[in-house]
Amino acid sequence: MRLHQLSPKPTSKKRRRRIGRGISAGQGASGGFGMRGQKSRSGTGTKPGFEGGQMPLYRRVPKLKHFPLINHKEFTIINVEKLNTLATNTEVTLESLMAVGIVTTNDGPLKILGNGELTVALNIKAAGWSKSAQAKIETAGGTITHASSVNDQSNNG
């Protein structure tokens, strides 16, 4: 026996309710919709989510941009292409980059991104990095490790 072969007993089928066909039908006059008002009229009434003109919930909830993130972390971001000017086997930290002049402001812990190419082997200490940056650094013969100042960061920030 399959699901499409199932059917109710012939005596168990119930007639559909015929609304607004006189008082003898049981749902005459206003047909169970009350006396007046928007929900008693023909048609669907209101759209789903309509709150009577009040700003609906889906428009009150903040989305996408322009609302503060809770525990948002700011990083000092730099791409690997900017590190090509450094000497081979240099230890790269936020302080060393500021001393050389590659980074001018300290916006938070250092994060390395993978835009561009890297041709120099460097020993980088950063709070976070992208997977593409890690691949380019290791391909060039360098290493990347977590900076000691930030302990709670995962390796890709």
CSV table of N, CA and C in Angstrom, one decimal, residues 53-137:
chain,number,residue,atom,x,y,z
A,53,GLY,N,-0.7,50.4,10.1
A,53,GLY,CA,-0.1,51.7,9.8
A,53,GLY,C,1.1,51.9,10.7
A,54,GLN,N,1.3,51.2,11.8
A,54,GLN,CA,2.5,51.3,12.6
A,54,GLN,C,3.6,50.7,11.8
A,55,MET,N,4.8,51.3,12.1
A,55,MET,CA,6.0,50.8,11.4
A,55,MET,C,6.2,49.3,11.7
A,56,PRO,N,6.2,48.5,10.7
A,56,PRO,CA,6.2,47.0,10.9
A,56,PRO,C,7.5,46.5,11.5
A,57,LEU,N,7.5,45.4,12.1
A,57,LEU,CA,8.6,44.8,12.8
A,57,LEU,C,9.8,44.6,11.8
A,58,TYR,N,9.5,44.2,10.6
A,58,TYR,CA,10.6,43.9,9.7
A,58,TYR,C,11.3,45.2,9.3
A,59,ARG,N,10.7,46.3,9.5
A,59,ARG,CA,11.4,47.6,9.2
A,59,ARG,C,12.0,48.2,10.4
A,60,ARG,N,11.5,47.8,11.6
A,60,ARG,CA,12.1,48.3,12.8
A,60,ARG,C,13.4,47.7,13.2
A,61,VAL,N,13.6,46.4,12.8
A,61,VAL,CA,14.8,45.7,13.2
A,61,VAL,C,16.0,46.1,12.3
A,62,PRO,N,17.1,46.4,12.9
A,62,PRO,CA,18.2,46.9,12.1
A,62,PRO,C,18.8,45.8,11.2
A,63,LYS,N,19.2,46.2,10.0
A,63,LYS,CA,19.7,45.3,9.1
A,63,LYS,C,21.0,45.8,8.4
A,64,LEU,N,21.8,45.0,8.0
A,64,LEU,CA,22.9,45.4,7.1
A,64,LEU,C,23.8,46.5,7.7
A,65,LYS,N,23.6,47.7,7.3
A,65,LYS,CA,24.5,48.8,7.6
A,65,LYS,C,24.0,49.7,8.7
A,66,HIS,N,24.8,50.6,9.2
A,66,HIS,CA,24.5,51.8,10.0
A,66,HIS,C,23.9,51.4,11.4
A,67,PHE,N,24.3,50.3,12.0
A,67,PHE,CA,24.0,50.1,13.4
A,67,PHE,C,25.2,49.5,14.0
A,68,PRO,N,25.5,49.8,15.3
A,68,PRO,CA,26.7,49.4,15.9
A,68,PRO,C,26.8,47.9,16.1
A,69,LEU,N,27.9,47.3,15.8
A,69,LEU,CA,28.1,45.9,16.1
A,69,LEU,C,28.6,45.8,17.6
A,70,ILE,N,28.1,44.8,18.3
A,70,ILE,CA,28.5,44.6,19.7
A,70,ILE,C,29.9,43.9,19.7
A,71,ASN,N,30.8,44.3,20.5
A,71,ASN,CA,32.2,43.8,20.6
A,71,ASN,C,32.9,43.8,19.3
A,72,HIS,N,32.7,44.9,18.5
A,72,HIS,CA,33.3,45.0,17.2
A,72,HIS,C,34.8,45.3,17.4
A,73,LYS,N,35.7,44.5,16.7
A,73,LYS,CA,37.1,44.7,16.8
A,73,LYS,C,37.7,45.5,15.6
A,74,GLU,N,38.4,46.5,15.9
A,74,GLU,CA,39.1,47.3,14.9
A,74,GLU,C,40.5,46.8,14.7
A,75,PHE,N,40.9,46.6,13.4
A,75,PHE,CA,42.3,46.1,13.1
A,75,PHE,C,43.0,47.2,12.3
A,76,THR,N,44.4,47.1,12.4
A,76,THR,CA,45.2,47.9,11.5
A,76,THR,C,45.5,46.9,10.4
A,77,ILE,N,45.0,47.2,9.2
A,77,ILE,CA,45.0,46.3,8.1
A,77,ILE,C,46.1,46.7,7.1
A,78,ILE,N,46.8,45.6,6.6
A,78,ILE,CA,47.8,45.9,5.6
A,78,ILE,C,47.8,44.6,4.7
A,79,ASN,N,48.1,44.9,3.4
A,79,ASN,CA,48.2,43.8,2.4
A,79,ASN,C,49.6,43.4,2.2
A,80,VAL,N,49.8,42.1,1.8
A,80,VAL,CA,51.2,41.6,1.7
A,80,VAL,C,52.0,42.3,0.6
A,81,GLU,N,51.4,42.9,-0.4
A,81,GLU,CA,52.2,43.7,-1.4
A,81,GLU,C,53.0,44.8,-0.8
A,82,LYS,N,52.5,45.4,0.3
A,82,LYS,CA,53.2,46.5,1.0
A,82,LYS,C,54.5,46.0,1.7
A,83,LEU,N,54.6,44.7,1.9
A,83,LEU,CA,55.7,44.2,2.7
A,83,LEU,C,57.0,43.9,1.8
A,84,ASN,N,56.9,44.1,0.5
A,84,ASN,CA,58.0,43.7,-0.4
A,84,ASN,C,59.2,44.6,-0.2
A,85,THR,N,59.0,45.8,0.4
A,85,THR,CA,60.1,46.7,0.5
A,85,THR,C,61.0,46.4,1.7
A,86,LEU,N,60.6,45.5,2.6
A,86,LEU,CA,61.4,45.1,3.8
A,86,LEU,C,62.5,44.1,3.4
A,87,ALA,N,63.5,44.1,4.2
A,87,ALA,CA,64.6,43.2,4.0
A,87,ALA,C,64.2,41.7,4.4
A,88,THR,N,65.0,40.8,3.8
A,88,THR,CA,64.7,39.4,4.0
A,88,THR,C,64.9,39.0,5.5
A,89,ASN,N,64.0,38.1,6.0
A,89,ASN,CA,64.1,37.6,7.4
A,89,ASN,C,63.9,38.7,8.4
A,90,THR,N,63.2,39.8,8.1
A,90,THR,CA,62.9,40.8,9.0
A,90,THR,C,61.7,40.3,9.9
A,91,GLU,N,61.7,40.7,11.2
A,91,GLU,CA,60.6,40.4,12.0
A,91,GLU,C,59.6,41.5,11.9
A,92,VAL,N,58.4,41.2,11.4
A,92,VAL,CA,57.4,42.2,11.1
A,92,VAL,C,56.3,42.2,12.3
A,93,THR,N,56.2,43.4,12.9
A,93,THR,CA,55.2,43.6,13.9
A,93,THR,C,54.6,45.0,13.6
A,94,LEU,N,53.5,45.3,14.4
A,94,LEU,CA,52.9,46.6,14.1
A,94,LEU,C,53.9,47.7,14.5
A,95,GLU,N,54.7,47.6,15.5
A,95,GLU,CA,55.6,48.6,15.9
A,95,GLU,C,56.7,48.8,14.9
A,96,SER,N,57.2,47.7,14.3
A,96,SER,CA,58.3,47.8,13.3
A,96,SER,C,57.7,48.4,12.0
A,97,LEU,N,56.5,48.1,11.6
A,97,LEU,CA,55.9,48.7,10.5
A,97,LEU,C,55.7,50.2,10.6
A,98,MET,N,55.3,50.6,11.9
A,98,MET,CA,55.2,52.1,12.1
A,98,MET,C,56.5,52.8,12.1
A,99,ALA,N,57.6,52.1,12.6
A,99,ALA,CA,58.9,52.7,12.6
A,99,ALA,C,59.4,52.9,11.2
A,100,VAL,N,59.2,51.9,10.3
A,100,VAL,CA,59.6,52.0,8.9
A,100,VAL,C,58.8,53.0,8.2
A,101,GLY,N,57.5,53.2,8.5
A,101,GLY,CA,56.6,54.2,7.9
A,101,GLY,C,55.6,53.6,6.9
A,102,ILE,N,55.6,52.2,6.9
A,102,ILE,CA,54.6,51.5,6.0
A,102,ILE,C,53.2,51.8,6.6
A,103,VAL,N,53.1,51.7,7.9
A,103,VAL,CA,51.8,52.0,8.6
A,103,VAL,C,52.0,53.3,9.4
A,104,THR,N,51.0,54.2,9.3
A,104,THR,CA,51.1,55.5,9.9
A,104,THR,C,50.3,55.6,11.2
A,105,THR,N,49.2,54.9,11.3
A,105,THR,CA,48.3,55.0,12.4
A,105,THR,C,48.1,53.6,13.0
A,106,ASN,N,48.0,53.6,14.4
A,106,ASN,CA,47.6,52.4,15.1
A,106,ASN,C,46.1,52.3,15.3
A,107,ASP,N,45.4,51.6,14.4
A,107,ASP,CA,44.0,51.4,14.5
A,107,ASP,C,43.6,50.2,15.3
A,108,GLY,N,44.5,49.5,15.9
A,108,GLY,CA,44.3,48.3,16.7
A,108,GLY,C,45.3,47.2,16.3
A,109,PRO,N,45.0,46.0,16.7
A,109,PRO,CA,46.0,44.9,16.3
A,109,PRO,C,46.2,44.7,14.8
A,110,LEU,N,47.4,44.2,14.5
A,110,LEU,CA,47.7,44.1,13.1
A,110,LEU,C,47.0,42.9,12.4
A,111,LYS,N,46.5,43.1,11.2
A,111,LYS,CA,45.9,42.0,10.4
A,111,LYS,C,46.4,42.1,9.0
A,112,ILE,N,46.9,40.9,8.5
A,112,ILE,CA,47.5,40.9,7.2
A,112,ILE,C,46.5,40.3,6.2
A,113,LEU,N,46.3,41.0,5.1
A,113,LEU,CA,45.4,40.5,4.0
A,113,LEU,C,46.2,40.1,2.8
A,114,GLY,N,45.7,39.3,1.9
A,114,GLY,CA,46.4,38.7,0.8
A,114,GLY,C,46.4,39.4,-0.5
A,115,ASN,N,46.2,40.7,-0.6
A,115,ASN,CA,46.2,41.3,-1.9
A,115,ASN,C,47.6,41.6,-2.4
A,116,GLY,N,47.9,41.2,-3.6
A,116,GLY,CA,49.2,41.4,-4.2
A,116,GLY,C,50.1,40.2,-4.1
A,117,GLU,N,51.4,40.3,-4.4
A,117,GLU,CA,52.3,39.3,-4.4
A,117,GLU,C,53.4,39.6,-3.3
A,118,LEU,N,54.0,38.6,-2.7
A,118,LEU,CA,55.1,38.7,-1.8
A,118,LEU,C,56.3,37.9,-2.3
A,119,THR,N,57.4,38.6,-2.4
A,119,THR,CA,58.6,38.0,-2.9
A,119,THR,C,59.7,37.8,-1.8
A,120,VAL,N,59.5,38.4,-0.6
A,120,VAL,CA,60.5,38.4,0.4
A,120,VAL,C,60.1,37.5,1.6
A,121,ALA,N,61.0,36.7,2.1
A,121,ALA,CA,60.7,35.8,3.2
A,121,ALA,C,60.8,36.7,4.5
A,122,LEU,N,59.6,36.7,5.2
A,122,LEU,CA,59.5,37.5,6.4
A,122,LEU,C,59.0,36.7,7.6
A,123,ASN,N,59.3,37.1,8.8
A,123,ASN,CA,58.8,36.5,10.0
A,123,ASN,C,57.8,37.5,10.6
A,124,ILE,N,56.5,37.2,10.4
A,124,ILE,CA,55.4,38.1,10.7
A,124,ILE,C,54.8,37.7,12.0
A,125,LYS,N,54.5,38.7,12.9
A,125,LYS,CA,53.7,38.5,14.1
A,125,LYS,C,52.5,39.4,14.0
A,126,ALA,N,51.4,38.8,13.9
A,126,ALA,CA,50.1,39.6,13.7
A,126,ALA,C,49.0,39.0,14.6
A,127,ALA,N,48.0,39.8,14.8
A,127,ALA,CA,46.8,39.3,15.5
A,127,ALA,C,45.9,38.4,14.7
A,128,GLY,N,45.9,38.7,13.4
A,128,GLY,CA,45.0,37.9,12.5
A,128,GLY,C,45.5,38.0,11.0
A,129,TRP,N,45.1,37.1,10.2
A,129,TRP,CA,45.5,37.1,8.8
A,129,TRP,C,44.5,36.3,8.0
A,130,SER,N,44.4,36.5,6.7
A,130,SER,CA,43.6,35.8,5.8
A,130,SER,C,44.3,34.5,5.4
A,131,LYS,N,43.6,33.5,4.9
A,131,LYS,CA,44.2,32.3,4.4
A,131,LYS,C,45.0,32.5,3.2
A,132,SER,N,44.6,33.5,2.3
A,132,SER,CA,45.4,33.8,1.1
A,132,SER,C,46.7,34.4,1.5
A,133,ALA,N,46.7,35.3,2.5
A,133,ALA,CA,47.9,35.9,3.0
A,133,ALA,C,48.9,34.9,3.6
A,134,GLN,N,48.3,34.0,4.4
A,134,GLN,CA,49.2,32.9,5.0
A,134,GLN,C,49.8,32.1,3.9
A,135,ALA,N,49.1,31.8,2.8
A,135,ALA,CA,49.6,31.0,1.7
A,135,ALA,C,50.7,31.7,1.0
A,136,LYS,N,50.6,33.0,0.8
A,136,LYS,CA,51.6,33.8,0.1
A,136,LYS,C,52.8,34.0,0.9
A,137,ILE,N,52.7,34.1,2.2
A,137,ILE,CA,53.8,34.3,3.1
A,137,ILE,C,54.6,33.0,3.2
